[in-house]
Short mmCIF file of C-alpha atoms and ligand atoms in Angstrom, two decimals:
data_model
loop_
_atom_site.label_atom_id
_atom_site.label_comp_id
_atom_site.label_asym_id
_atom_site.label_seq_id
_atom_site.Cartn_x
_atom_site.Cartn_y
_atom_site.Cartn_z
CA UNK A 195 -14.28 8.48 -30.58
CA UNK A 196 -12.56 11.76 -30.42
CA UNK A 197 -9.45 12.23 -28.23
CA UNK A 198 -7.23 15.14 -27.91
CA UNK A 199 -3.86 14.20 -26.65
CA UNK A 200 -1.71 15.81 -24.08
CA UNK A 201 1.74 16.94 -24.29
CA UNK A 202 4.08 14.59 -22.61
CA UNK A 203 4.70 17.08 -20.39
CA UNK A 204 1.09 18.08 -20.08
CA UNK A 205 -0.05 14.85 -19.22
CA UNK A 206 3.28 14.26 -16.77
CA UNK A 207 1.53 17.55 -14.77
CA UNK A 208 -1.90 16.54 -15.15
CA UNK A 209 -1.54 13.32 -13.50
CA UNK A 210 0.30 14.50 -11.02
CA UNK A 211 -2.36 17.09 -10.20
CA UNK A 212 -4.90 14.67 -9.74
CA UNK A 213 -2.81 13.10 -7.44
CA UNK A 214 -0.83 16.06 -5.53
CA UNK A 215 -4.57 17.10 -4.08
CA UNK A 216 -6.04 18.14 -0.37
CA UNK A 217 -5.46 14.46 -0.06
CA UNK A 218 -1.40 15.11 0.46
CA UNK A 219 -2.06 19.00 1.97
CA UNK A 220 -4.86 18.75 4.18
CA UNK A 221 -5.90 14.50 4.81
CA UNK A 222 -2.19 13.51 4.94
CA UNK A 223 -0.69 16.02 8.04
CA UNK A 224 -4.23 15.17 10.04
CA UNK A 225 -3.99 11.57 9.38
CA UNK A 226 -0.44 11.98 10.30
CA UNK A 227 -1.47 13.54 13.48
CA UNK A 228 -4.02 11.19 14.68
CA UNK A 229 -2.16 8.17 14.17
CA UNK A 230 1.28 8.76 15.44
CA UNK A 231 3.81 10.33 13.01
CA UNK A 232 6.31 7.47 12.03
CA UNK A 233 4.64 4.25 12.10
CA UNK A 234 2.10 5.57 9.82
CA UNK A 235 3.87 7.19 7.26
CA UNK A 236 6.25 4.21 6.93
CA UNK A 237 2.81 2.17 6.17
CA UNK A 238 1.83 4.67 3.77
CA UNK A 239 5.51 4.98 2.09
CA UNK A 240 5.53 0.94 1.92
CA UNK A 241 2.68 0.70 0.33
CA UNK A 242 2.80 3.59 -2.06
CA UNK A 243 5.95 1.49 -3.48
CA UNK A 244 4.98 -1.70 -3.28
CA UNK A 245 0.96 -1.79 -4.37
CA UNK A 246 0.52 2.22 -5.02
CA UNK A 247 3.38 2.49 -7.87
CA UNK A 248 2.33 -1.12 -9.34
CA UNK A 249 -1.45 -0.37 -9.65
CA UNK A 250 -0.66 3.23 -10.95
CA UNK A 251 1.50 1.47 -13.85
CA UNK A 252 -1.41 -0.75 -14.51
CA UNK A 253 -4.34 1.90 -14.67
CA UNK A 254 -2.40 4.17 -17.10
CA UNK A 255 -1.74 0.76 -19.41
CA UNK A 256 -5.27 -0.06 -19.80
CA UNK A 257 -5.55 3.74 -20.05
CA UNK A 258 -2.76 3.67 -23.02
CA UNK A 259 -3.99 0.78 -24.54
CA UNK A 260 -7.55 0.68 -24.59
CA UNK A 261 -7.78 4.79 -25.64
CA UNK A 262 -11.53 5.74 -24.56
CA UNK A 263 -13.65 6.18 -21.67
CA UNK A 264 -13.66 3.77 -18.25
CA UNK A 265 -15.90 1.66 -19.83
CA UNK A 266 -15.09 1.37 -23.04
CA UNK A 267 -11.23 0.85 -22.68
CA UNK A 268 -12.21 -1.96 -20.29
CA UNK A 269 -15.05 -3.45 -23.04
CA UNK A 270 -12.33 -2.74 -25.67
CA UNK A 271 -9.29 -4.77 -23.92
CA UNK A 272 -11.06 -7.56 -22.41
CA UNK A 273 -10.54 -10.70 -24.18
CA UNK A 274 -13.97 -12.15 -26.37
CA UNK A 275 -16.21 -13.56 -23.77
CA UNK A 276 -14.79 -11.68 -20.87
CA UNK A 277 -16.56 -8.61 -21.78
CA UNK A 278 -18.65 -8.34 -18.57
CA UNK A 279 -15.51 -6.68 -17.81
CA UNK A 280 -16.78 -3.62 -19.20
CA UNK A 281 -18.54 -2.85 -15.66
CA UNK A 282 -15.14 -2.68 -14.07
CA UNK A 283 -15.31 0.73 -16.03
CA UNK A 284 -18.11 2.25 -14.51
CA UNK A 285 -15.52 2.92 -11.43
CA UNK A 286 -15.27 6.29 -13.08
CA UNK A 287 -18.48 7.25 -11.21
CA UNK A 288 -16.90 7.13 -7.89
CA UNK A 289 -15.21 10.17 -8.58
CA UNK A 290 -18.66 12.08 -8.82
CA UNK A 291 -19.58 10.70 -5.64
CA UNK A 292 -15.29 11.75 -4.01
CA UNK A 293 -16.55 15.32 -5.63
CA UNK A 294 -19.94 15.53 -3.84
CA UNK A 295 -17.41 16.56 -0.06
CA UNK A 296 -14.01 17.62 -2.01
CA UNK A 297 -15.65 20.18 -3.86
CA UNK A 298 -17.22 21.18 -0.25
CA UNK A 299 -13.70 21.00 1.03
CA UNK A 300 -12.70 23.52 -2.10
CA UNK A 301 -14.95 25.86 -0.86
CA UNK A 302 -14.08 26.36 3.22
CA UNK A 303 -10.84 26.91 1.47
CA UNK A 304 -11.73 29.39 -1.02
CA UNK A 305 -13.93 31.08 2.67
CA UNK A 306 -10.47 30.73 4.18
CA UNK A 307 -8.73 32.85 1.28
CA UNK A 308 -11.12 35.56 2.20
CA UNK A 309 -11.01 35.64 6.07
CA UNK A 310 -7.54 35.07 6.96
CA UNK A 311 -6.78 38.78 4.49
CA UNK A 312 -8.55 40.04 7.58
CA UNK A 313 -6.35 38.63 10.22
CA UNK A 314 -5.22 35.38 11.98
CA UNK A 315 -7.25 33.83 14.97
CA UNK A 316 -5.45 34.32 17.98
CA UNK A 317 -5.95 31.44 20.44
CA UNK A 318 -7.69 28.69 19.47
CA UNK A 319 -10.99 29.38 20.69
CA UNK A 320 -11.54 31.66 18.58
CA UNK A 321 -10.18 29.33 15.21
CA UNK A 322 -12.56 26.81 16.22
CA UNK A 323 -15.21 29.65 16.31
CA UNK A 324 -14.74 30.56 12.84
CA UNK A 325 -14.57 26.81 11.52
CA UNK A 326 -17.63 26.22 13.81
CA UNK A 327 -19.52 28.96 12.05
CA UNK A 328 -18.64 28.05 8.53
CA UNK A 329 -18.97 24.39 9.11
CA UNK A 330 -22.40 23.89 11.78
CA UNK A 331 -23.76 27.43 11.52
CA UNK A 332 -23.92 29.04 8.07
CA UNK A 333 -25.43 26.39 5.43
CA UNK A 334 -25.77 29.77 3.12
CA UNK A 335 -22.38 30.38 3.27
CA UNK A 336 -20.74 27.02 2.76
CA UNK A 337 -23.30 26.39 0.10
CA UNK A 338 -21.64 29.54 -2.03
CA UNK A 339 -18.42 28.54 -2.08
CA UNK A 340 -19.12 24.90 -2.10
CA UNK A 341 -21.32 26.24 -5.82
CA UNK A 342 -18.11 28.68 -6.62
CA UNK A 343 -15.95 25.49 -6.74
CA UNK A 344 -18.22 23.47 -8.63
CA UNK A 345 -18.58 26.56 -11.12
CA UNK A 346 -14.61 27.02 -11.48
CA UNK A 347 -14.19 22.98 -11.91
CA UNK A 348 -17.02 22.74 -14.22
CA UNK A 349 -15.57 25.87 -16.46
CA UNK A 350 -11.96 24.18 -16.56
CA UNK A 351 -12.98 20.72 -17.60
CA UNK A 352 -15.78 22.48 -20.33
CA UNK A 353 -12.47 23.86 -21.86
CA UNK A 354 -11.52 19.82 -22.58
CA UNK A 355 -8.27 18.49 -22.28
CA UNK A 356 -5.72 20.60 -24.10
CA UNK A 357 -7.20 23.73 -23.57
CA UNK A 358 -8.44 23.42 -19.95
CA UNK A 359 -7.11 20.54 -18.13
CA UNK A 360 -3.74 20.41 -19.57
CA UNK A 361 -3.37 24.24 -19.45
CA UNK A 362 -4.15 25.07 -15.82
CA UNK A 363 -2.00 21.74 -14.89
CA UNK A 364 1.08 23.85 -16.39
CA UNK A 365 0.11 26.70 -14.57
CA UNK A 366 -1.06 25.60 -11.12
CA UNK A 367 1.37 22.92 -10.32
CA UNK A 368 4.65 24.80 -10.51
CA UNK A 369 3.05 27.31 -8.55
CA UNK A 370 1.31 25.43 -5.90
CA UNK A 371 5.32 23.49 -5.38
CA UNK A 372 6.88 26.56 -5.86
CA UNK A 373 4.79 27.57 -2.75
CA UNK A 374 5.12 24.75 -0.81
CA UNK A 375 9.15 24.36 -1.13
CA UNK A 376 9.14 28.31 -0.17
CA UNK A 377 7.20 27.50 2.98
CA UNK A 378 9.94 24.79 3.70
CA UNK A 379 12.48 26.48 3.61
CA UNK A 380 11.17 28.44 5.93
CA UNK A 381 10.64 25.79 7.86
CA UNK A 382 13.94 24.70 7.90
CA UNK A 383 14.90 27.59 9.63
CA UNK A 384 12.65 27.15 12.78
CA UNK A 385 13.34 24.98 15.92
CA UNK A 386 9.86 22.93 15.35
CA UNK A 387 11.96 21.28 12.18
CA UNK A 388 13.79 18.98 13.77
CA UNK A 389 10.84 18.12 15.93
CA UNK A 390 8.94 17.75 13.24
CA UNK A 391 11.52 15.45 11.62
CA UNK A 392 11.58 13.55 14.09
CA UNK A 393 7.85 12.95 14.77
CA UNK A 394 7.44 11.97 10.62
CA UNK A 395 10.07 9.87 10.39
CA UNK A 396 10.63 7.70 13.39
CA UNK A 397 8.06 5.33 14.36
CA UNK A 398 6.57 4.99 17.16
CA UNK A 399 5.17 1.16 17.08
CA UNK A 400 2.58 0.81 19.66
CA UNK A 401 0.86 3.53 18.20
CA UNK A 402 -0.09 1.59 14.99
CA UNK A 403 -3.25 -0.51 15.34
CA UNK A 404 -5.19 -2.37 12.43
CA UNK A 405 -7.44 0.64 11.56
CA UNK A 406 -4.49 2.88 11.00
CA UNK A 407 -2.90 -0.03 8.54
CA UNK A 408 -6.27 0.04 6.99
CA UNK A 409 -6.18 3.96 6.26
CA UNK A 410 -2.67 4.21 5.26
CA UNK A 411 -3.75 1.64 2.81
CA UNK A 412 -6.78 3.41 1.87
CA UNK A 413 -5.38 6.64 1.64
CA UNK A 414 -2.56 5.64 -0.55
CA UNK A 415 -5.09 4.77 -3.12
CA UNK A 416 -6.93 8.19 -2.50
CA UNK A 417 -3.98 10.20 -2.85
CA UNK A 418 -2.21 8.66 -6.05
CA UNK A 419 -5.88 8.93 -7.37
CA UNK A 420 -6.36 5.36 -7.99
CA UNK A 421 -8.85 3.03 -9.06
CA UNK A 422 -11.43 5.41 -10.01
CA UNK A 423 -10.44 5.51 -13.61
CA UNK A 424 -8.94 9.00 -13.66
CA UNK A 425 -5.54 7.91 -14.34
CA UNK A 426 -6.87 5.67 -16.78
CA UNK A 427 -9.23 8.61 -18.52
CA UNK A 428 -5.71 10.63 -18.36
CA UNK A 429 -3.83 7.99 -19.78
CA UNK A 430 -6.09 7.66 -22.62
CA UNK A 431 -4.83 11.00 -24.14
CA UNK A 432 -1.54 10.02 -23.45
CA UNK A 433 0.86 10.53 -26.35
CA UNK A 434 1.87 8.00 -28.26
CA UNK A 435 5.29 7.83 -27.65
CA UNK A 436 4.94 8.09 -23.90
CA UNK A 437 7.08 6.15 -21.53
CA UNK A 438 4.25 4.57 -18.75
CA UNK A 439 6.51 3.64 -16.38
CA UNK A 440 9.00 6.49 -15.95
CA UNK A 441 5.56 9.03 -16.17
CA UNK A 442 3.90 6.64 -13.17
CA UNK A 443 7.50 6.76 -11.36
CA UNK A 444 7.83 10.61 -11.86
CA UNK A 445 3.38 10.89 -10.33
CA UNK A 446 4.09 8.91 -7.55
CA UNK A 447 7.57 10.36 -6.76
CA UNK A 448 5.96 13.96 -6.72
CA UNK A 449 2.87 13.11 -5.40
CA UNK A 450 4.84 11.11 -2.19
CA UNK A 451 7.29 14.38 -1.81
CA UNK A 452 4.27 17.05 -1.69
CA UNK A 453 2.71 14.88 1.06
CA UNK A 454 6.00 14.79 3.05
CA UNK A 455 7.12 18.59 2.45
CA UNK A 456 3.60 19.69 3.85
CA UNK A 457 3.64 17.67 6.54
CA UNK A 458 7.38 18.63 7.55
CA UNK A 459 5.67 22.50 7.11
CA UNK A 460 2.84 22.08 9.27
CA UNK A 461 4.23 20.19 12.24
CA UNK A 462 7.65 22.85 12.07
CA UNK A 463 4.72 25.80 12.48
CA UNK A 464 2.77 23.46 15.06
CA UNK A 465 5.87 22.43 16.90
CA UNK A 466 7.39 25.45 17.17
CA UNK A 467 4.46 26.91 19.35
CA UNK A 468 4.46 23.88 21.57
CA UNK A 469 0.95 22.93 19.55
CA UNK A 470 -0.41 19.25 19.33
CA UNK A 471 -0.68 17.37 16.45
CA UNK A 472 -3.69 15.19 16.19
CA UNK A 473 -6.44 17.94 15.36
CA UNK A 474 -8.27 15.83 13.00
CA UNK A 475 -9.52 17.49 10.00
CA UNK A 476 -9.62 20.48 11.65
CA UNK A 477 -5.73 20.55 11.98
CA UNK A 478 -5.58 22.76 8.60
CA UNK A 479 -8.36 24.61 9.36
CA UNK A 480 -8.12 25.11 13.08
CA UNK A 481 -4.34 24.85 14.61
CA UNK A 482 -2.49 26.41 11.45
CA UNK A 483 -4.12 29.53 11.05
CA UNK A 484 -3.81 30.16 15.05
CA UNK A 485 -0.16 29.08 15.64
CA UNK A 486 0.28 31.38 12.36
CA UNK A 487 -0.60 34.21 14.00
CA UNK A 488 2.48 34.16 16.33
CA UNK A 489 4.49 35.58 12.90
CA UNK A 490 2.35 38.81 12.80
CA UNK A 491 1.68 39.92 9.35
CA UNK A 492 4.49 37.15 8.00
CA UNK A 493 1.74 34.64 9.46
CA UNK A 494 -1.18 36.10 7.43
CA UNK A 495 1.12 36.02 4.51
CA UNK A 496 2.28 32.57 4.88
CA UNK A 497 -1.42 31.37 5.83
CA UNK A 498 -2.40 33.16 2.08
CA UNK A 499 0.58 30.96 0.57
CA UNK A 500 -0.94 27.80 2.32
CA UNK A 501 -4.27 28.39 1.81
CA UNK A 502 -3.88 29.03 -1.91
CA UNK A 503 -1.48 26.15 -2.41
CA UNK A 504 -4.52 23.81 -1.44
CA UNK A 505 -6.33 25.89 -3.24
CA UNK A 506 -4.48 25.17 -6.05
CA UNK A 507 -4.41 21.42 -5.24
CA UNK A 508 -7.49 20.59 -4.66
CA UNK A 509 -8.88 22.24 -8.42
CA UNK A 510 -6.45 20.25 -10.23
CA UNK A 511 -7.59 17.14 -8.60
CA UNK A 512 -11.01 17.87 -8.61
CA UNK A 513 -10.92 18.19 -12.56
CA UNK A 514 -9.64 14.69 -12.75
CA UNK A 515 -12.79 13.75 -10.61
CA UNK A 516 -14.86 15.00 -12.87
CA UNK A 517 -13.33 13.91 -16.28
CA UNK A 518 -14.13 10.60 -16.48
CA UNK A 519 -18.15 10.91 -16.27
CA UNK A 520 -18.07 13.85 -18.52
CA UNK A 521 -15.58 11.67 -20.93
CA UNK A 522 -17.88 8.47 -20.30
CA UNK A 523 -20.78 10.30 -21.29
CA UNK A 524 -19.61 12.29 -24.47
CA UNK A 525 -18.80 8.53 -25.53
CA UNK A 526 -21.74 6.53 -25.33
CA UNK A 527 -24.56 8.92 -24.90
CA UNK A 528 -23.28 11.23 -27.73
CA UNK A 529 -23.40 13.99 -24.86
CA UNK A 530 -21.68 17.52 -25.71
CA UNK A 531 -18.80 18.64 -23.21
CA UNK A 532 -20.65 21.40 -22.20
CA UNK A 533 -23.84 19.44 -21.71
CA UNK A 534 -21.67 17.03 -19.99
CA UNK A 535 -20.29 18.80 -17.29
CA UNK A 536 -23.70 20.80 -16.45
CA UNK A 537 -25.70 17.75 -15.93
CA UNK A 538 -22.44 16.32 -14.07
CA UNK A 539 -21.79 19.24 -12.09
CA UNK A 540 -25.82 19.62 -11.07
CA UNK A 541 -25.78 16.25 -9.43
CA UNK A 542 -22.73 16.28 -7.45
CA UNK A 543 -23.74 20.22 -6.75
CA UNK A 544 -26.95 19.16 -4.79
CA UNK A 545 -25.51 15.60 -3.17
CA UNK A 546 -22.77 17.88 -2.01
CA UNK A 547 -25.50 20.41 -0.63
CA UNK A 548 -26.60 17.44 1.65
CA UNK A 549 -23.44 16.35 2.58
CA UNK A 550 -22.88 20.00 3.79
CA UNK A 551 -25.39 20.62 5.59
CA UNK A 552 -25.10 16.92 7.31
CA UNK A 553 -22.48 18.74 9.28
CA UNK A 554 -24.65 21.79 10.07
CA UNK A 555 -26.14 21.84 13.83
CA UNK A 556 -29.76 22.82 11.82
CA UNK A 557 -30.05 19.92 9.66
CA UNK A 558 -27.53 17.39 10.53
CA UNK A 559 -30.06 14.98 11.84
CA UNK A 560 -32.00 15.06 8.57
CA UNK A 561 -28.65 14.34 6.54
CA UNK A 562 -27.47 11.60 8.85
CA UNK A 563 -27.50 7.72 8.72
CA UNK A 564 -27.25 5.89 12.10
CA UNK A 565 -26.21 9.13 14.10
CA UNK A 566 -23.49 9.56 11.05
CA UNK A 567 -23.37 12.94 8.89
CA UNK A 568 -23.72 11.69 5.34
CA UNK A 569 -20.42 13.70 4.92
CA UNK A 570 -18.60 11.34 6.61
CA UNK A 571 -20.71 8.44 5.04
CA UNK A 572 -19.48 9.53 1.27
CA UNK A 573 -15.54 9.90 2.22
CA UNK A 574 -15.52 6.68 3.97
CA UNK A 575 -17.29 4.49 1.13
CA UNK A 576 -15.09 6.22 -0.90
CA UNK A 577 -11.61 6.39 0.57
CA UNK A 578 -11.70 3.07 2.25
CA UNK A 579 -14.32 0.97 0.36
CA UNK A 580 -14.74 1.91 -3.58
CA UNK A 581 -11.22 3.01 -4.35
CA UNK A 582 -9.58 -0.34 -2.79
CA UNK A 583 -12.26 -2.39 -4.85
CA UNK A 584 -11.32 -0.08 -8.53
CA UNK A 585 -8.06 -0.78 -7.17
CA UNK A 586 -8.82 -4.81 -7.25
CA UNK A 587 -10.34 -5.04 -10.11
CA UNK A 588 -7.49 -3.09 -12.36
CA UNK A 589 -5.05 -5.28 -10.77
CA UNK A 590 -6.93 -8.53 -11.27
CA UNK A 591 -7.80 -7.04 -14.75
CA UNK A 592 -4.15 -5.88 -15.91
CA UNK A 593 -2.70 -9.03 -13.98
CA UNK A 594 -5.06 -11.88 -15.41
CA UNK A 595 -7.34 -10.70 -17.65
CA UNK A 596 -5.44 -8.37 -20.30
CA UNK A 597 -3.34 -10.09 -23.30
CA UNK A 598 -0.17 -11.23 -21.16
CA UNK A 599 1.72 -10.36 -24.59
CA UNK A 600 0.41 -6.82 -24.75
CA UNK A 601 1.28 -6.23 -21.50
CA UNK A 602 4.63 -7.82 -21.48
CA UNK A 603 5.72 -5.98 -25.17
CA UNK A 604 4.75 -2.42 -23.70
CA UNK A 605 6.36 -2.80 -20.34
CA UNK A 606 9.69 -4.82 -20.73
CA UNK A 607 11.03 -2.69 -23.40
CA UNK A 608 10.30 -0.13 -20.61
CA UNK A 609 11.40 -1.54 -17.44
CA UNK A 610 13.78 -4.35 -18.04
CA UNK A 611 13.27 -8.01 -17.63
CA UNK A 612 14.16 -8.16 -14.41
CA UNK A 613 11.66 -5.12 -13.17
CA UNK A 614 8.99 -6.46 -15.01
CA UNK A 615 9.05 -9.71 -13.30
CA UNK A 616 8.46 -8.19 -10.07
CA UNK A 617 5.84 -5.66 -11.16
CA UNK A 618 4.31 -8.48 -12.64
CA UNK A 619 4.36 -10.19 -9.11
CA UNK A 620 2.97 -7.15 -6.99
CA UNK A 621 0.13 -6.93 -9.74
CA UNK A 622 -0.79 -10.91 -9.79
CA UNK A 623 -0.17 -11.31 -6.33
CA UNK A 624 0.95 -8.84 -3.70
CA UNK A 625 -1.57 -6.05 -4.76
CA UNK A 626 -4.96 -7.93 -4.82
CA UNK A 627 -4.10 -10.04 -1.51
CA UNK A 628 -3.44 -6.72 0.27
CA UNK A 629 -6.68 -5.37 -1.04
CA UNK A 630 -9.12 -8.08 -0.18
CA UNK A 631 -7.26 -8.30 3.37
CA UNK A 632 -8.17 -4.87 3.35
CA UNK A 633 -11.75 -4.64 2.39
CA UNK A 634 -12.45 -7.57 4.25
CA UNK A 635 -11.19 -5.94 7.30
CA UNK A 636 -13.44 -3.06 6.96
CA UNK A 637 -16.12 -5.10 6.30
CA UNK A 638 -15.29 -7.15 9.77
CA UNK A 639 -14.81 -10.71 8.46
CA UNK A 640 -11.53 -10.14 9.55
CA UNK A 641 -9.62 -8.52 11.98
CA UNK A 642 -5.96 -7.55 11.63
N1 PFF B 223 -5.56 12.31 -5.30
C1 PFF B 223 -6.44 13.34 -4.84
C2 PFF B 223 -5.96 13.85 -3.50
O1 PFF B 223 -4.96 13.35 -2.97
O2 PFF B 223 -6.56 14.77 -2.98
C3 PFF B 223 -7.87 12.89 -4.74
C4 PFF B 223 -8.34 12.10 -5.89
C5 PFF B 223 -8.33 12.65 -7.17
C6 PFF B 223 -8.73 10.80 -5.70
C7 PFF B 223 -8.70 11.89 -8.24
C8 PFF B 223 -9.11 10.00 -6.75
C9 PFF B 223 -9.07 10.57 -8.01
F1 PFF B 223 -9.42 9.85 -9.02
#
């Protein structure tokens, strides 16, 4: 097969935009919020290093190694009579199914870029009002943007790897952190700061229960992009002289820092007007723009920063979402990359219709499962249920399965003996243990 390669420092950006996503800008603060500040994030920091940095290693070696779509770099690395494996690979679909609400997501945000030009809410009434209308009233309008996202993502990843992906990586990313470290240093300068500090980085114990364990977890996986095979589709146009472990070291470093600095931003805003952080979702969408509007026209310029920034996020992640499928099926169904992505983008277009409207008051009931909005349905499967398991099986895979030697010759001359040894532990051991504790939690054969 055909692969372009990246840059080393194309591919260095384009990983981490599939990681730095809404999952650090937007899921991260809320998630934050609802579960308690400290306790939380130190979850979500522990296991970023010790299972989120290990996996990431392994999913851009079998990327590196096996050079060609999900399936085929699993088919292609799996030892003779072991090539059942090959199914492992079709965990490149999940991201089709992450895109049917993220691309939704994309679009209140692109709505958002329009609106707030007109002015900030001013209590929060009247924010909830204008979620309220996007989100439960007007289907026609969330259904545009929702289509203008899937028509921007769709153009980028038609442009293929060096042309599109890699090039709007080099462009967005430096923007969207040039953005974000503006905005803190901003921050910095306001009272909420310290407050906000404070409430990220000192835990508060008793408010950490199982399920909170189980979506730092989850969400660590979500936000370095894991085991959905679009590191590994990345990876596979890595160059060839590419050092795996400093480039998964440098992802996850970034990727962890944009998820703290926008915290620290929102809760400095929040804080400083005496607002409370656990908003759900709707803390992005709802609380910022209104506390904003205490800055006059600053706070309409600052919301535009913000609001493009996840903007800006949430594109480059959503092209890694859709890259694997489209790579998967210019492989083995001879597909063009054009004829790719429309037949891509078309499915996830109209699942995403229905998960849209699952949240509208007109048709919710029709797009619901047990009283749940199908919305809901998609994110959880994926977040907490398919990314864990991709997760699993790359571990498993790199840890037991793959040619010890292979492994061992790329990565020591990389990391060191003494390194390698207890990578090689957290992917034999400590990451698949914490996974099926995980997913067997969920599933409620265990409680925590
Ligand atoms: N990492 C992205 C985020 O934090 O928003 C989401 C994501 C992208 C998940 C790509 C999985 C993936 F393969």
């Amino acid at each position: 097969m055909k692969i372009q390669r990246f840059s080393k420092i194309g591919f260095v950006m384009a990983a981490a935009g599939s990681a730095v996503g809404l999952g650090n800008i937007w899921k991260f603060p809320y998630m934050t919020g609802e579960y308690g500040g400290g306790a939380f994030v130190l979850v979500y920091l522990v296991t970023i290093a010790f299972i989120g940095f290990s996996v990431m290693v392994a999913e851009m070696l079998i990327g590196a190694l096996g050079r060609s779509d999900t399936v085929g770099s699993f088919e292609k690395l799996a030892p003779p009579g072991k090539k059942g494996w090959k199914y492992a690979g079709f965990m490149g679909f999940n991201g089709i199914i992450i895109m049917t609400f993220y691309s939704v997501v994309i679009g209140w945000i692109f709505y958002y870029l329009f609106t707030l030009t007109t002015g900030l809410p001013e209590t929060t009434q009247e924010a909830k009002g204008i979620f309220e209308a996007l989100v439960s009233n007007s289907p026609a309008v969330s259904i545009f943007f929702h289509t203008v996202a899937v028509i921007i993502v769709g153009y980028i990843v038609q442009r293929g790897i060096k042309s599109g992906i890699e090039k709007i990586n080099l462009l967005l990313m430096p923007a969207l952190m040039l953005i974000l470290f503006g905005l803190l240093l901003y921050a910095f300068t306001l009272d909420g700061f310290k407050e906000a500090f404070s409430f990220m980085f000192e835990p508060k114990w008793d408010k950490l229960n199982s399920e909170a364990i189980v979506r730092a977890v989850g969400h660590s996986f979500f936000t370095l992009s894991l085991g959905m095979g679009a590191i590994l589709t990345y990876a596979a146009s890595l160059p060839k002289e590419a050092n795996i472990t400093k480039t998964a070291l440098i992802v996850t470093f970034m990727d962890t820092l944009i998820a703290l600095v926008a915290g620290l931003v929102i809760f400095s805003f929040l804080f400083q007007f005496g607002a409370q952080p656990q908003q759900g979702p709707g803390l992005v969408f709802i609380s910022l723009p209104t506390i904003l509007d205490n800055f006059g026209t600053l706070g309409i310029f600052f919301a535009l920063l913000f609001f493009l920034a996840l903007a800006f996020a949430g594109i480059t992640s959503a092209i890694s979402l859709v890259e694997p499928v489209v790579q998967y099926l210019i492989d083995r169904f001879d597909f063009t990359r054009t004829k790719a992505v429309v037949f891509i983008s078309i499915l996830y277009w109209i699942v995403g219709v229905a998960a849209l409207l699952s949240y509208t008051k007109s048709y919710g009931d029709i797009f619901s499962v047990a009283q749940k909005p199908l919305f809901d349905i998609l994110e959880y499967t994926t977040d907490s249920i398919l990314l864990p398991l991709g997760g699993f099986l790359i571990a498993v895979f790199v840890g037991y399965i793959l040619d010890k030697d292979r492994v061992a010759s790329q990565l020591k001359k990389e990391m060191g003996n003494r390194l390698f040894t207890v990578w090689r532990f957290s992917i034999r051991y400590v990451a698949p243990i914490a996974l099926v504790f995980m997913m067997l939690n969920l599933i409620g054969i265990i409680k925590l």
